[in-house]
Structures are given as C-alpha cells and as structure tokens.
Coordinates of C-alpha atoms (C1' of nucleotides) in Angstrom, one line a residue:
Chain A
X1 CA 2.5 13.6 2.9
X2 CA 1.8 17.0 1.4
X3 CA -0.4 17.5 -1.6
X4 CA 2.7 17.7 -3.8
X5 CA 0.7 16.1 -6.6
X6 CA -1.2 19.4 -6.9
X7 CA 2.0 20.8 -8.1
X8 CA 2.5 18.3 -10.8
X9 CA -1.2 17.7 -11.7
X10 CA -1.5 18.9 -15.2
X11 CA -3.5 17.8 -18.2
X12 CA -1.6 14.5 -18.6
X13 CA -3.4 11.3 -17.7
X14 CA -0.4 10.0 -15.7
X15 CA -0.4 13.2 -13.6
X16 CA -4.1 12.7 -13.0
X17 CA -3.6 9.1 -11.9
X18 CA -1.0 10.2 -9.5
X19 CA -3.2 13.1 -8.3
X20 CA -5.9 10.5 -7.4
X21 CA -3.4 8.4 -5.5
X22 CA -2.0 11.5 -3.7
X23 CA -5.5 12.1 -2.3
X24 CA -4.6 9.5 0.3
X25 CA -2.3 10.6 3.1
X26 CA -1.6 9.9 6.8
X27 CA -4.9 11.3 8.0
X28 CA -7.0 10.3 4.9
X29 CA -6.8 6.5 4.4
X30 CA -10.5 5.9 3.6
X31 CA -12.0 8.3 1.0
X32 CA -15.2 8.4 -0.9
X33 CA -15.4 9.1 -4.7
X34 CA -16.4 12.7 -4.0
X35 CA -13.6 13.1 -1.4
X36 CA -11.1 12.0 -4.0
X37 CA -12.5 14.2 -6.8
X38 CA -12.4 17.2 -4.5
X39 CA -8.9 16.5 -3.2
X40 CA -7.5 15.8 -6.7
X41 CA -9.5 18.6 -8.3
X42 CA -10.8 16.4 -11.0
X43 CA -14.4 16.1 -12.3
X44 CA -16.4 13.2 -10.8
X45 CA -16.7 11.2 -13.9
X46 CA -12.9 11.5 -14.6
X47 CA -12.1 10.5 -11.1
X48 CA -14.6 7.6 -11.3
X49 CA -13.0 6.2 -14.5
X50 CA -9.5 6.5 -13.2
X51 CA -10.4 4.8 -9.9
X52 CA -12.1 2.0 -11.9
X53 CA -8.8 1.3 -13.6
X54 CA -6.8 1.6 -10.4
X55 CA -9.2 -0.8 -8.7
X56 CA -9.0 -3.3 -11.6
X57 CA -5.2 -3.4 -11.0
X58 CA -5.7 -3.5 -7.2
X59 CA -3.8 -0.2 -6.6
X60 CA -6.9 0.8 -4.7
X61 CA -9.8 -1.2 -3.4
X62 CA -13.3 -0.2 -2.6
X63 CA -15.0 -1.3 0.6
X64 CA -18.6 -2.3 0.9
X65 CA -19.5 1.2 2.2
X66 CA -18.0 2.7 -1.0
X67 CA -14.9 4.1 0.6
X68 CA -11.6 3.6 -1.3
X69 CA -8.4 2.4 0.4
X70 CA -4.9 1.9 -0.8
X71 CA -4.8 -1.6 -2.3
X72 CA -2.6 -4.5 -1.8
X73 CA -0.7 -4.1 -5.1
X74 CA 0.5 -0.7 -4.0
X75 CA 1.5 -2.1 -0.7
X76 CA 3.5 -4.8 -2.4
X77 CA 5.2 -2.3 -4.7
X78 CA 6.0 -0.2 -1.7
X79 CA 7.8 -3.2 -0.1
X80 CA 10.2 -3.2 -3.1
X81 CA 11.5 0.3 -2.3
X82 CA 15.2 0.4 -1.2
X83 CA 14.2 2.2 2.0
X84 CA 12.2 -0.9 2.9
X85 CA 14.4 -3.7 1.5
X86 CA 17.8 -2.3 1.9
X87 CA 17.3 -0.4 5.1
X88 CA 14.3 -1.4 7.1
X89 CA 14.5 -5.1 6.7
X90 CA 18.2 -5.1 7.3
X91 CA 17.8 -2.9 10.4
X92 CA 14.9 -4.8 12.0
X93 CA 16.9 -7.5 13.9
X94 CA 19.2 -4.9 15.5
X95 CA 16.3 -2.7 16.3
X96 CA 14.6 -5.6 18.1
X97 CA 17.7 -6.4 20.1
X98 CA 17.7 -2.8 21.1
X99 CA 14.0 -3.0 22.0
X100 CA 14.6 -6.1 24.1
X101 CA 17.4 -4.4 25.9
X102 CA 15.6 -1.1 26.6
X103 CA 11.9 -1.8 26.4
X104 CA 11.5 1.6 24.8
X105 CA 10.4 2.9 21.4
X106 CA 13.1 2.2 18.9
X107 CA 12.9 4.4 15.8
X108 CA 14.5 4.5 12.4
X109 CA 14.2 7.5 10.2
X110 CA 15.7 8.9 6.9
X111 CA 15.8 12.3 5.5
X112 CA 13.1 13.1 3.0
X113 CA 13.1 16.6 1.6
X114 CA 12.9 18.8 4.6
X115 CA 11.4 16.2 6.9
X116 CA 12.5 13.1 8.8
X117 CA 10.6 10.1 7.6
X118 CA 9.9 7.3 10.0
X119 CA 10.9 4.0 8.4
X120 CA 10.1 1.8 11.3
X121 CA 9.3 1.9 14.9
X122 CA 9.4 -0.9 17.4
X123 CA 7.5 -0.6 20.6
X124 CA 5.8 -2.7 23.3
X125 CA 3.0 -2.3 25.7
X126 CA 5.2 -0.5 28.3
X127 CA 6.7 1.9 25.8
X128 CA 5.5 5.5 25.9
X129 CA 2.7 6.0 23.3
X130 CA 4.1 7.9 20.4
X131 CA 2.1 9.1 17.4
X132 CA 4.3 7.9 14.7
X133 CA 4.3 5.2 12.1
X134 CA 6.2 4.2 9.0
X135 CA 5.8 6.6 6.2
X136 CA 5.0 9.6 8.4
X137 CA 7.0 12.8 7.9
X138 CA 8.2 14.5 11.1
X139 CA 10.0 17.8 11.7
X140 CA 13.8 17.7 11.6
X141 CA 14.4 20.2 14.3
X142 CA 12.2 18.8 17.0
X143 CA 12.9 15.1 17.0
X144 CA 16.0 13.1 18.1
X145 CA 16.4 11.3 14.8
X146 CA 15.6 14.6 12.9
X147 CA 18.4 16.5 14.6
X148 CA 20.8 13.8 13.7
X149 CA 19.8 13.9 10.1
X150 CA 19.8 17.7 10.0
X151 CA 23.2 17.9 11.7
X152 CA 24.7 15.9 8.8
X153 CA 22.7 17.4 6.0
X154 CA 23.9 19.6 3.1
X155 CA 24.3 23.2 4.0
X156 CA 21.5 24.3 1.6
X157 CA 19.0 22.1 3.4
X158 CA 20.2 23.2 6.8
X159 CA 19.6 26.8 5.8
X160 CA 16.2 26.1 4.4
X161 CA 15.2 24.5 7.8
X162 CA 16.8 27.1 10.0
X163 CA 14.9 29.8 8.1
X164 CA 11.5 28.4 9.2
X165 CA 11.8 26.8 12.6
X166 CA 8.3 26.4 14.0
X167 CA 7.2 25.6 17.6
X168 CA 5.8 22.1 18.1
X169 CA 5.8 22.4 21.9
X170 CA 6.8 25.2 24.2
X171 CA 10.2 23.5 24.4
X172 CA 10.9 23.4 20.7
X173 CA 14.1 25.3 19.7
X174 CA 13.1 28.0 17.2
X175 CA 16.0 30.3 17.7
X176 CA 18.4 30.0 14.7
X177 CA 21.5 30.6 16.6
X178 CA 20.6 28.2 19.4
X179 CA 19.7 25.5 16.8
X180 CA 23.1 26.0 15.1
X181 CA 24.8 25.3 18.5
X182 CA 22.6 22.4 19.0
X183 CA 23.5 20.8 15.7
X184 CA 27.2 21.5 16.3
X185 CA 26.8 19.7 19.6
X186 CA 25.2 16.8 17.8
X187 CA 28.1 16.5 15.5
X188 CA 30.6 16.8 18.3
X189 CA 28.9 14.3 20.6
X190 CA 27.8 11.9 17.9
X191 CA 24.3 11.8 19.2
X192 CA 21.2 14.1 19.5
X193 CA 18.7 14.6 22.3
X194 CA 15.2 16.0 22.3
X195 CA 13.4 16.9 25.6
X196 CA 9.7 17.5 25.1
X197 CA 10.5 19.4 21.9
X198 CA 8.2 17.2 19.8
X199 CA 5.8 15.8 22.4
X200 CA 5.2 16.9 26.0
X201 CA 6.5 14.4 28.5
X202 CA 8.6 12.6 25.9
X203 CA 12.4 12.5 25.4
X204 CA 14.5 11.0 22.7
X205 CA 18.0 10.2 21.9
X206 CA 19.4 9.2 18.5
X207 CA 22.6 8.4 16.7
X208 CA 23.6 8.4 13.0
X209 CA 23.8 5.3 10.7
X210 CA 26.6 5.8 8.2
X211 CA 27.2 4.3 4.8
X212 CA 30.6 3.1 3.7
X213 CA 31.5 6.6 2.4
X214 CA 30.8 8.1 5.8
X215 CA 27.6 9.8 4.8
X216 CA 24.6 9.6 7.1
X217 CA 22.0 7.3 5.5
X218 CA 19.6 7.1 8.5
X219 CA 19.2 7.8 12.2
X220 CA 18.4 5.3 14.9
X221 CA 16.8 6.5 18.1
X222 CA 15.0 5.7 21.3
X223 CA 11.9 7.6 22.5
X224 CA 11.1 7.5 26.2
X225 CA 9.2 9.2 29.0
X226 CA 11.1 12.2 30.4
X227 CA 11.2 10.3 33.7
X228 CA 14.2 8.5 32.2
X229 CA 16.6 11.3 32.6
X230 CA 19.7 9.3 32.0
X231 CA 19.3 8.8 28.3
X232 CA 22.9 9.2 27.5
X233 CA 23.6 5.8 29.0
X234 CA 21.8 4.3 26.0
X235 CA 24.3 5.8 23.5
X236 CA 26.7 2.9 23.5
X237 CA 23.9 0.4 22.8
X238 CA 22.5 2.7 20.1
X239 CA 25.9 2.9 18.5
X240 CA 26.4 -0.8 18.6
X241 CA 23.1 -1.3 16.9
X242 CA 23.8 1.5 14.4
X243 CA 27.2 -0.1 13.5
X244 CA 25.5 -3.5 13.0
X245 CA 22.9 -1.9 10.7
X246 CA 25.7 0.0 8.8
X247 CA 27.6 -3.1 8.2
X248 CA 24.6 -5.2 7.2
X249 CA 23.3 -2.5 4.8
X250 CA 26.7 -2.5 3.1
X251 CA 26.8 -6.3 2.8
X252 CA 23.2 -6.3 1.6
X253 CA 24.1 -4.0 -1.3
X254 CA 27.2 -5.9 -2.2
X255 CA 25.2 -9.2 -2.2
Chain B
X1 CA 3.9 -10.7 -8.0
X2 CA 2.7 -12.1 -11.3
X3 CA 2.7 -10.0 -14.4
X4 CA -1.0 -9.4 -13.9
X5 CA -0.7 -6.0 -15.6
X6 CA -0.1 -7.7 -18.9
X7 CA -3.8 -8.7 -18.6
X8 CA -5.0 -5.2 -18.1
X9 CA -2.5 -3.4 -20.2
X10 CA -4.5 -1.8 -23.0
X11 CA -4.4 1.4 -24.9
X12 CA -5.2 3.5 -21.9
X13 CA -2.5 5.6 -20.3
X14 CA -3.5 4.6 -16.8
X15 CA -3.1 1.0 -17.8
X16 CA 0.3 1.7 -19.3
X17 CA 1.5 3.5 -16.1
X18 CA 0.4 0.5 -14.1
X19 CA 2.2 -1.8 -16.6
X20 CA 5.4 0.2 -16.1
X21 CA 5.0 -0.2 -12.3
X22 CA 4.2 -3.9 -12.7
X23 CA 7.6 -4.4 -14.2
X24 CA 9.0 -4.3 -10.7
X25 CA 8.7 -7.5 -8.6
X26 CA 10.3 -9.5 -5.9
X27 CA 13.3 -10.5 -8.1
X28 CA 13.4 -7.3 -10.2
X29 CA 13.8 -4.3 -8.0
X30 CA 16.4 -2.4 -10.1
X31 CA 15.5 -2.1 -13.8
X32 CA 16.9 -0.2 -16.7
X33 CA 14.8 1.7 -19.1
X34 CA 15.1 -1.1 -21.7
X35 CA 14.2 -3.7 -19.1
X36 CA 11.0 -1.8 -18.2
X37 CA 10.1 -1.3 -21.9
X38 CA 10.5 -5.0 -22.5
X39 CA 8.7 -6.1 -19.4
X40 CA 5.8 -3.7 -19.9
X41 CA 5.7 -4.3 -23.7
X42 CA 5.8 -0.6 -24.5
X43 CA 7.9 1.3 -27.0
X44 CA 11.1 2.8 -25.6
X45 CA 9.9 6.4 -26.1
X46 CA 6.6 5.8 -24.4
X47 CA 8.2 4.1 -21.5
X48 CA 10.7 6.9 -21.2
X49 CA 8.0 9.5 -21.1
X50 CA 5.9 7.7 -18.5
X51 CA 8.9 7.1 -16.3
X52 CA 9.8 10.7 -16.4
X53 CA 6.4 11.6 -15.0
X54 CA 6.6 8.8 -12.4
X55 CA 10.1 10.1 -11.4
X56 CA 8.8 13.7 -11.2
X57 CA 6.2 12.5 -8.7
X58 CA 8.8 10.2 -6.9
X59 CA 6.9 7.1 -7.6
X60 CA 10.2 5.8 -9.0
X61 CA 13.7 7.1 -8.8
X62 CA 16.6 6.7 -11.0
X63 CA 20.0 5.8 -9.6
X64 CA 23.2 7.2 -10.9
X65 CA 23.8 4.1 -12.9
X66 CA 20.5 4.7 -14.7
X67 CA 18.6 1.9 -13.0
X68 CA 15.1 2.7 -11.8
X69 CA 13.8 1.7 -8.3
X70 CA 10.5 2.0 -6.6
X71 CA 10.5 5.5 -5.1
X72 CA 9.7 6.8 -1.7
X73 CA 6.2 8.1 -2.5
X74 CA 5.0 4.6 -3.5
X75 CA 6.5 3.3 -0.3
X76 CA 4.7 5.9 1.7
X77 CA 1.4 5.2 -0.1
X78 CA 1.9 1.5 0.6
X79 CA 2.2 2.3 4.3
X80 CA -1.4 3.6 4.1
X81 CA -2.8 0.2 3.0
X82 CA -5.1 -1.5 5.6
X83 CA -2.9 -4.6 5.5
X84 CA -0.1 -2.4 6.8
X85 CA -1.9 -0.1 9.2
X86 CA -4.8 -2.2 10.5
X87 CA -3.0 -5.5 10.6
X88 CA 0.8 -5.3 10.5
X89 CA 1.3 -2.4 12.8
X90 CA -1.3 -3.7 15.3
X91 CA 0.2 -7.1 15.2
X92 CA 3.8 -6.1 15.6
X93 CA 4.0 -5.9 19.5
X94 CA 2.4 -9.3 19.9
X95 CA 4.7 -10.8 17.3
X96 CA 7.7 -9.4 19.1
X97 CA 6.6 -10.9 22.4
X98 CA 6.3 -14.2 20.6
X99 CA 9.8 -13.7 19.1
X100 CA 11.3 -12.9 22.5
X101 CA 9.6 -16.0 24.0
X102 CA 10.7 -18.4 21.2
X103 CA 13.7 -16.8 19.4
X104 CA 12.3 -18.2 16.1
X105 CA 10.9 -16.7 12.9
X106 CA 7.5 -15.2 13.6
X107 CA 5.4 -14.8 10.5
X108 CA 2.2 -13.1 9.7
X109 CA 0.4 -13.7 6.4
X110 CA -2.9 -13.0 4.6
X111 CA -4.7 -14.6 1.7
X112 CA -4.1 -12.9 -1.6
X113 CA -5.7 -14.5 -4.6
X114 CA -4.4 -18.1 -4.6
X115 CA -1.3 -17.3 -2.5
X116 CA -0.3 -16.6 1.0
X117 CA 1.2 -13.1 1.3
X118 CA 3.7 -12.4 4.0
X119 CA 2.8 -9.2 5.8
X120 CA 5.6 -9.3 8.3
X121 CA 8.4 -11.5 9.6
X122 CA 10.4 -11.1 12.8
X123 CA 13.6 -13.0 13.1
X124 CA 16.9 -12.7 14.9
X125 CA 20.4 -14.0 14.3
X126 CA 19.7 -17.4 15.8
X127 CA 16.6 -17.9 13.7
X128 CA 16.7 -20.3 10.8
X129 CA 17.3 -18.3 7.6
X130 CA 14.0 -18.2 5.6
X131 CA 13.7 -16.6 2.2
X132 CA 10.7 -14.5 2.8
X133 CA 9.9 -10.9 3.2
X134 CA 6.9 -8.6 3.4
X135 CA 5.0 -8.5 0.1
X136 CA 6.2 -11.9 -1.1
X137 CA 3.6 -14.4 -2.3
X138 CA 4.0 -18.0 -1.1
X139 CA 2.1 -21.2 -1.9
X140 CA -0.9 -21.9 0.3
X141 CA -0.4 -25.7 0.3
X142 CA 3.2 -25.8 1.4
X143 CA 3.5 -23.3 4.3
X144 CA 2.1 -23.4 7.8
X145 CA 0.4 -20.0 7.5
X146 CA -0.8 -21.0 4.0
X147 CA -2.5 -24.1 5.2
X148 CA -4.3 -22.2 7.9
X149 CA -5.6 -19.7 5.3
X150 CA -6.5 -22.4 2.9
X151 CA -8.3 -24.5 5.5
X152 CA -10.6 -21.5 6.2
X153 CA -11.0 -20.3 2.6
X154 CA -14.1 -20.3 0.4
X155 CA -14.8 -23.7 -1.3
X156 CA -14.2 -22.2 -4.8
X157 CA -10.7 -21.1 -3.9
X158 CA -10.0 -24.4 -2.2
X159 CA -11.0 -26.3 -5.3
X160 CA -8.8 -24.0 -7.4
X161 CA -5.8 -24.8 -5.2
X162 CA -6.4 -28.5 -4.9
X163 CA -6.6 -28.8 -8.7
X164 CA -3.0 -27.7 -9.2
X165 CA -1.0 -28.8 -6.2
X166 CA 2.7 -28.5 -7.2
X167 CA 5.8 -30.0 -5.5
X168 CA 8.0 -27.4 -3.8
X169 CA 10.2 -30.0 -2.0
X170 CA 10.0 -33.8 -2.0
X171 CA 7.8 -33.6 1.1
X172 CA 5.2 -31.3 -0.4
X173 CA 1.7 -32.7 -0.3
X174 CA 0.4 -32.9 -3.8
X175 CA -2.3 -35.6 -3.5
X176 CA -5.7 -34.0 -3.4
X177 CA -7.2 -36.5 -1.1
X178 CA -4.4 -36.2 1.4
X179 CA -4.5 -32.4 1.3
X180 CA -8.3 -32.5 2.1
X181 CA -7.5 -34.6 5.1
X182 CA -4.7 -32.3 6.1
X183 CA -7.0 -29.2 5.9
X184 CA -9.7 -31.0 7.9
X185 CA -7.1 -31.7 10.5
X186 CA -6.1 -28.0 10.5
X187 CA -9.7 -27.0 11.2
X188 CA -10.1 -29.7 13.8
X189 CA -6.9 -28.9 15.7
X190 CA -7.0 -25.2 15.2
X191 CA -3.4 -25.1 13.9
X192 CA -1.4 -26.2 10.9
X193 CA 2.0 -27.7 10.6
X194 CA 4.5 -28.0 7.7
X195 CA 7.5 -30.3 7.8
X196 CA 10.1 -29.5 5.1
X197 CA 7.2 -29.0 2.6
X198 CA 8.3 -25.5 1.7
X199 CA 12.0 -25.6 2.6
X200 CA 14.2 -28.6 3.3
X201 CA 15.2 -28.7 7.0
X202 CA 12.5 -26.2 8.0
X203 CA 9.3 -26.7 9.9
X204 CA 6.5 -24.4 10.7
X205 CA 3.4 -24.2 12.8
X206 CA 0.6 -21.6 12.5
X207 CA -2.8 -20.6 13.9
X208 CA -5.6 -18.4 12.5
X209 CA -6.3 -14.9 13.5
X210 CA -10.1 -14.2 13.5
X211 CA -12.1 -11.1 12.9
X212 CA -15.1 -10.4 15.2
X213 CA -17.4 -12.2 12.7
X214 CA -15.3 -15.4 13.1
X215 CA -13.7 -15.1 9.7
X216 CA -10.0 -15.7 9.3
X217 CA -8.3 -12.5 8.4
X218 CA -4.7 -13.6 8.8
X219 CA -2.4 -16.5 10.0
X220 CA 0.3 -16.2 12.6
X221 CA 3.1 -18.7 12.5
X222 CA 6.5 -19.8 13.7
X223 CA 9.2 -21.2 11.4
X224 CA 12.0 -23.3 12.9
X225 CA 14.6 -25.9 12.1
X226 CA 13.2 -29.4 12.0
X227 CA 15.4 -30.2 15.0
X228 CA 12.7 -28.7 17.1
X229 CA 10.2 -31.5 16.8
X230 CA 8.0 -30.4 19.6
X231 CA 6.4 -27.5 17.7
X232 CA 2.9 -28.2 19.1
X233 CA 4.0 -26.9 22.5
X234 CA 4.1 -23.4 20.8
X235 CA 0.4 -23.5 20.0
X236 CA -0.7 -22.0 23.3
X237 CA 1.7 -19.1 22.9
X238 CA 0.6 -18.6 19.3
X239 CA -3.0 -18.6 20.3
X240 CA -2.5 -16.0 22.9
X241 CA -0.6 -13.8 20.5
X242 CA -3.3 -14.4 17.8
X243 CA -6.1 -13.5 20.3
X244 CA -4.3 -10.3 21.2
X245 CA -3.9 -9.3 17.6
X246 CA -7.6 -10.2 17.0
X247 CA -8.7 -8.0 19.8
X248 CA -6.4 -5.1 18.8
X249 CA -7.4 -5.2 15.2
X250 CA -11.1 -4.9 16.2
X251 CA -10.3 -2.0 18.6
X252 CA -8.2 -0.3 15.9
X253 CA -11.1 -0.4 13.4
X254 CA -13.6 0.8 15.9
X255 CA -11.3 3.6 17.0
Chain C
dA1 C1' -45.8 8.1 1.1
dC2 C1' -43.6 11.9 -0.7
dT3 C1' -40.0 15.3 -1.6
dC4 C1' -35.4 16.8 -1.6
dG5 C1' -30.5 16.6 -1.4
dT6 C1' -26.4 14.2 -2.0
dG7 C1' -23.5 10.8 -3.9
dC8 C1' -22.7 7.9 -7.7
dT9 C1' -22.9 5.8 -12.4
dT10 C1' -23.2 6.0 -17.3
dC11 C1' -23.3 8.2 -21.8
dC12 C1' -21.2 10.3 -25.8
dA13 C1' -19.9 14.5 -29.1
dT14 C1' -15.8 16.7 -29.0
dT15 C1' -10.8 17.4 -28.7
dG16 C1' -6.1 17.7 -27.4
dG17 C1' -2.8 14.7 -25.2
dG18 C1' -0.4 10.5 -26.5
dT19 C1' 1.8 8.0 -29.8
dG20 C1' 6.1 5.4 -31.3
dG21 C1' 9.3 5.1 -35.3
dA22 C1' 13.2 7.5 -36.6
dA23 C1' 17.3 10.1 -36.0
dG24 C1' 20.9 11.1 -33.3
dC25 C1' 24.0 11.0 -29.2
dC26 C1' 26.9 8.5 -25.9
dG27 C1' 29.6 5.0 -24.0
dC28 C1' 31.8 0.6 -24.3
dG29 C1' 34.2 -3.3 -26.2
dC30 C1' 37.0 -5.0 -29.9
Chain D
dG1 C1' 38.0 3.6 -35.9
dC2 C1' 34.0 0.8 -36.0
dG3 C1' 29.9 -1.6 -34.4
dC4 C1' 26.5 -2.2 -31.1
dG5 C1' 23.3 -1.3 -27.5
dG6 C1' 21.1 1.9 -24.5
dC7 C1' 19.0 6.2 -24.2
dT8 C1' 17.0 10.8 -25.5
dT9 C1' 14.4 13.8 -28.4
dC10 C1' 11.4 15.1 -32.1
dC11 C1' 6.9 15.6 -34.4
dA12 C1' 3.0 14.3 -37.9
dC13 C1' -0.8 11.8 -37.0
dC14 C1' -4.7 9.8 -34.3
dC15 C1' -7.6 7.8 -30.9
dA16 C1' -8.2 7.7 -26.0
dA17 C1' -9.7 11.0 -22.6
dT18 C1' -12.8 14.3 -21.5
dG19 C1' -16.5 16.1 -18.2
dG20 C1' -21.2 18.1 -18.4
dA21 C1' -25.6 16.2 -18.3
dA22 C1' -29.0 12.9 -17.3
dG23 C1' -30.5 9.5 -14.5
dC24 C1' -30.4 6.2 -10.5
dA25 C1' -30.1 5.0 -5.6
dC26 C1' -30.5 6.1 -1.0
dG27 C1' -31.2 8.4 3.3
dA28 C1' -33.3 12.1 5.8
dG29 C1' -37.1 15.0 6.9
dT30 C1' -41.9 16.0 6.8

DNA sequence: ACTCGTGCTTCCATTGGGTGGAAGCCGCGC
DNA sequence: GCGCGGCTTCCACCCAATGGAAGCACGAGT
C-alpha cells in the first residue's frame, strides 16, 4: 500500500500510531525500530514508545533479532473486515471448484481507490507462478480482473485512470482511445481479457460478480500461461462460479 | 477475541485507539458509535473523535446506516502478518490437494495463548458445516488441531489448560488424568482425534506441522461427520500434506 | 584489546493535544 | 406534540506526550 499515512500523519497521537503501522507494506513486512522511525518520520524515542504499546496489545510483535512484524491481533481484526467475511469466505468454495476444474490460478479482486485489490488467489503446483497475494494492489488497466472493475466503475474514476495509463509490459494498453474501446468490449462481452499486459507470458480472463442491485462488487478471474489461447472457453465456468458467489453473498448479508 | 484491551486501556491515546478497535470481535463485526463507546468504556465524544481518525485512515469504515466495520486498510495490514504470509499462503496448495482427495473440511490452526486459532479452513458443499473461520479462537482440549497443539505445548501452558477443562459437549474430556493420557497418546501416535467433543455429530483428526528445529508451529486437520469412523486412514495423507507445508515454510523463510 | 559507529533504551522538563460533560440536532415511536 | 436515544460539536481545563540527550550494547575493523 502507498504511504497514505504520510498524508494524515499530523500531531495527533492516533495519527502517529497509524503512521507507525503504515510503515509496513507489501515489500516491508519485517522492520527494525530505526526503519519504522524513518518511514513514519517520527523521532526514535516516540516510535519506541508507540511500538511498545502496540506490542503490548499484540498489534505488532518483535522477533528475537529485533525486527517488528504485524502481530496476530491485527491479523485477527483484519479477518473481521467485510471483504474477508462477506466476500472472500463466501467465495472460497466456488473458487475451489473453479480451480479443480481448470487447474489454473483463480483470482478474486475488488476495487480499492484506483487499484484492483486481490482478495484471494487459489493456485496449485501446476499453475503459472504469479506474483500476487491477498491485500496487494494491482493496476486496473493491465489485469483481467482490473479491466472488469474499471469497465463498471464510476465515470470519475475511469477518467482518473485513463489520464495516467502506464506501461507495465510492452503489451500494456496505454492509449486512452484504445482503452475506452477495450472497456466497451468488456461491458459488451461480459468478460475481460489480458494478454501479457501485466506479466510477460501470462494471460488472464475475468468476469464481474454483481450485487443484488446490479452493481459490480468484485471480479473473478483465471490467470494462465499464454499457451492456453482458448481462454474464452472458460467464460461459462467463470460465470457459473460468479453467479454462485453473487447469490451466496446476498444470502450471507441477509442471514 | 477476548476484551484483552480492557486490561491495557489506560489514559494513553494509543491504548484508547486499541480499545476502540478491540470492540470488534467474532460476534460483533458491525457496531454503532454507542456500541463502541460502551464496549471500550470511553465517553461518546472521545470515541467519536478517535473513530473519525480511524475512518480517515480507513482502519474502519462507516456504513450508510451508521454502523462501523473493520476497514480495508486493517485487512491489508493483517495480510502482512507472518501467520498469513509465511504459514497460510504457503499451506494453501497442500490444503487444497487434501481437500480434493478427501472432500472434507481441511483446517489449519496455530497456538495462540491458551486457544487454538484457526488460520484457514477449506471446505466444499458436501463438507459437514462447521462453525469456524480464520481468526476465530477455539478450545485446545476439544478439537483435533487443539489437542495436537496442546500435546506439544510448554508444560506451563499445559498445566494452565488442564486446570480449567470445560465441557463443550457431553463428550468433551474434562478429567485431568484422562486428558494427560490423551495427550500422551497424541504424542505417541503422532496424531489427535476428537469425537463429538467440540460439536455433536462431528469428528476430527489432526497432525502436527513441524519447523526445522522440530517444534510444532501449526496443526493440520480434517473435520468430518462421525459417520466416517475410519478417520485414521487419513493420517498418511495428512502427514504428506503436513510435511509439504513444513518444507515450504522453511524455504519461504530462507527465501 | 581497543576504538568507532550504529542501533536501541531510558529519562524527564516542557508543552500542546486530548479531554468529556454539556448543549443541541435529528429521527423515530407513541 | 412529546419524549427518548443516538449522534455531533464545542471549549475551558489538564495531564499525557514529547523528543533531545545521555548512556548502553554490540559488531566490525584495526
């Protein structure tokens, strides 16, 4: 995640606590006291005191080598988030059925700001290795699930994305006009494809998961090697799984 | 989780922020402002201010009906915890293989204080419904995975548990002597069983997952209907999966 | 063995962010 | 129309937070 906390880090203690926690991200999961002080822009002694309280509450824990990690209590709190309980847990059985049927990476993502956020990924030994994991933000314009989410996003967000399309691979679509056509095709076809636009040698296909009001609440996708050129044949299975998830999410909320 | 924060809630702002977050638990995932003020024992205006900062940082979010939920940023932070990245994600493929082979609930748990903490559960439509989910604490003495963890726990912890064995079902072992024998059998056999001790009509079998130093870092189990009396036949498959997870966790840490 | 640099821990005089009761607003039920 | 409960905002007062400095521990280099 971006250092958004730097934006809100002010003189308040709560903001400082959050700045300390924001020091951790996808590529920084083990940090020393000095690391955290630097990244949160707080004095050493302040950082030390705040970490002591976070450690006491098990929001972080300190390994024998002195490095801090996110603690079990934050993990547990995280499991209470709607994205985990009302989406991920409900979606897991259908995702597994899809994995068994296809033996490929099965991905579930939601819109988060101007990124796609992986909620879950199921893969096996034979699946193409993909550098993704739950919690990780990914570009909307370069991934299958991202294109689905973007195609059904509010116009304001679409404009914001289209105004700063960046190349991830040489195949990534960065021309605004071409991306508009691509998103129109996604809406028309009811699925999105990505060919080596995010990762060389990798292709993806994704479909929307709707809520009862017809809004897109997530995207479900498959990620494969480009050798499998016939990805469109997976669309019916993806749609069945997406419909199952859709229905179960609605029941879950009502229950 | 228990209201542990009540223990640490003092005059410090950090403690208060954590008390607010601690208001959420397994059975309270949607809370009003007044709910949170009551549960954290803070005045309404203090609670209101702290929640505003948490909301600004997306640690919590507020639904249209005014209820607060755990926000996406806390979910993302939670995904950085070692239990998630170094255990759960590494274990998932092997757990799925086990699920495919058995079509039963596959569970992964770690020791957390004096409880077993579910890290992940894989199940399908045909699996016996089990009220468990990631993040949820469960008794050590009544579950398969719990007995494995208890059998290999430090003597101090074992004593603490044996001194307050409580009945969960009429089959739960609460006699200290009998539980000692049970744990000795678990160590001798290399697996644990539970027959309707946690849930009527439900049986479980579990094996340990070792770290390179030979310590138990987690337990892997299957949960089935008691109709399947021949659970011991699953032990070889459980051990294979556990060994795979063991190896992969070691490689993951080294990498 | 000694020196140096780095990381970390602890202290405490000073200060400014936090406090929480009260007042007021809003929505709902009777 | 009234009463009640939940929520939001205000502000005089106060105490928790601050962060530089001093000191400790440790590892590397000589």
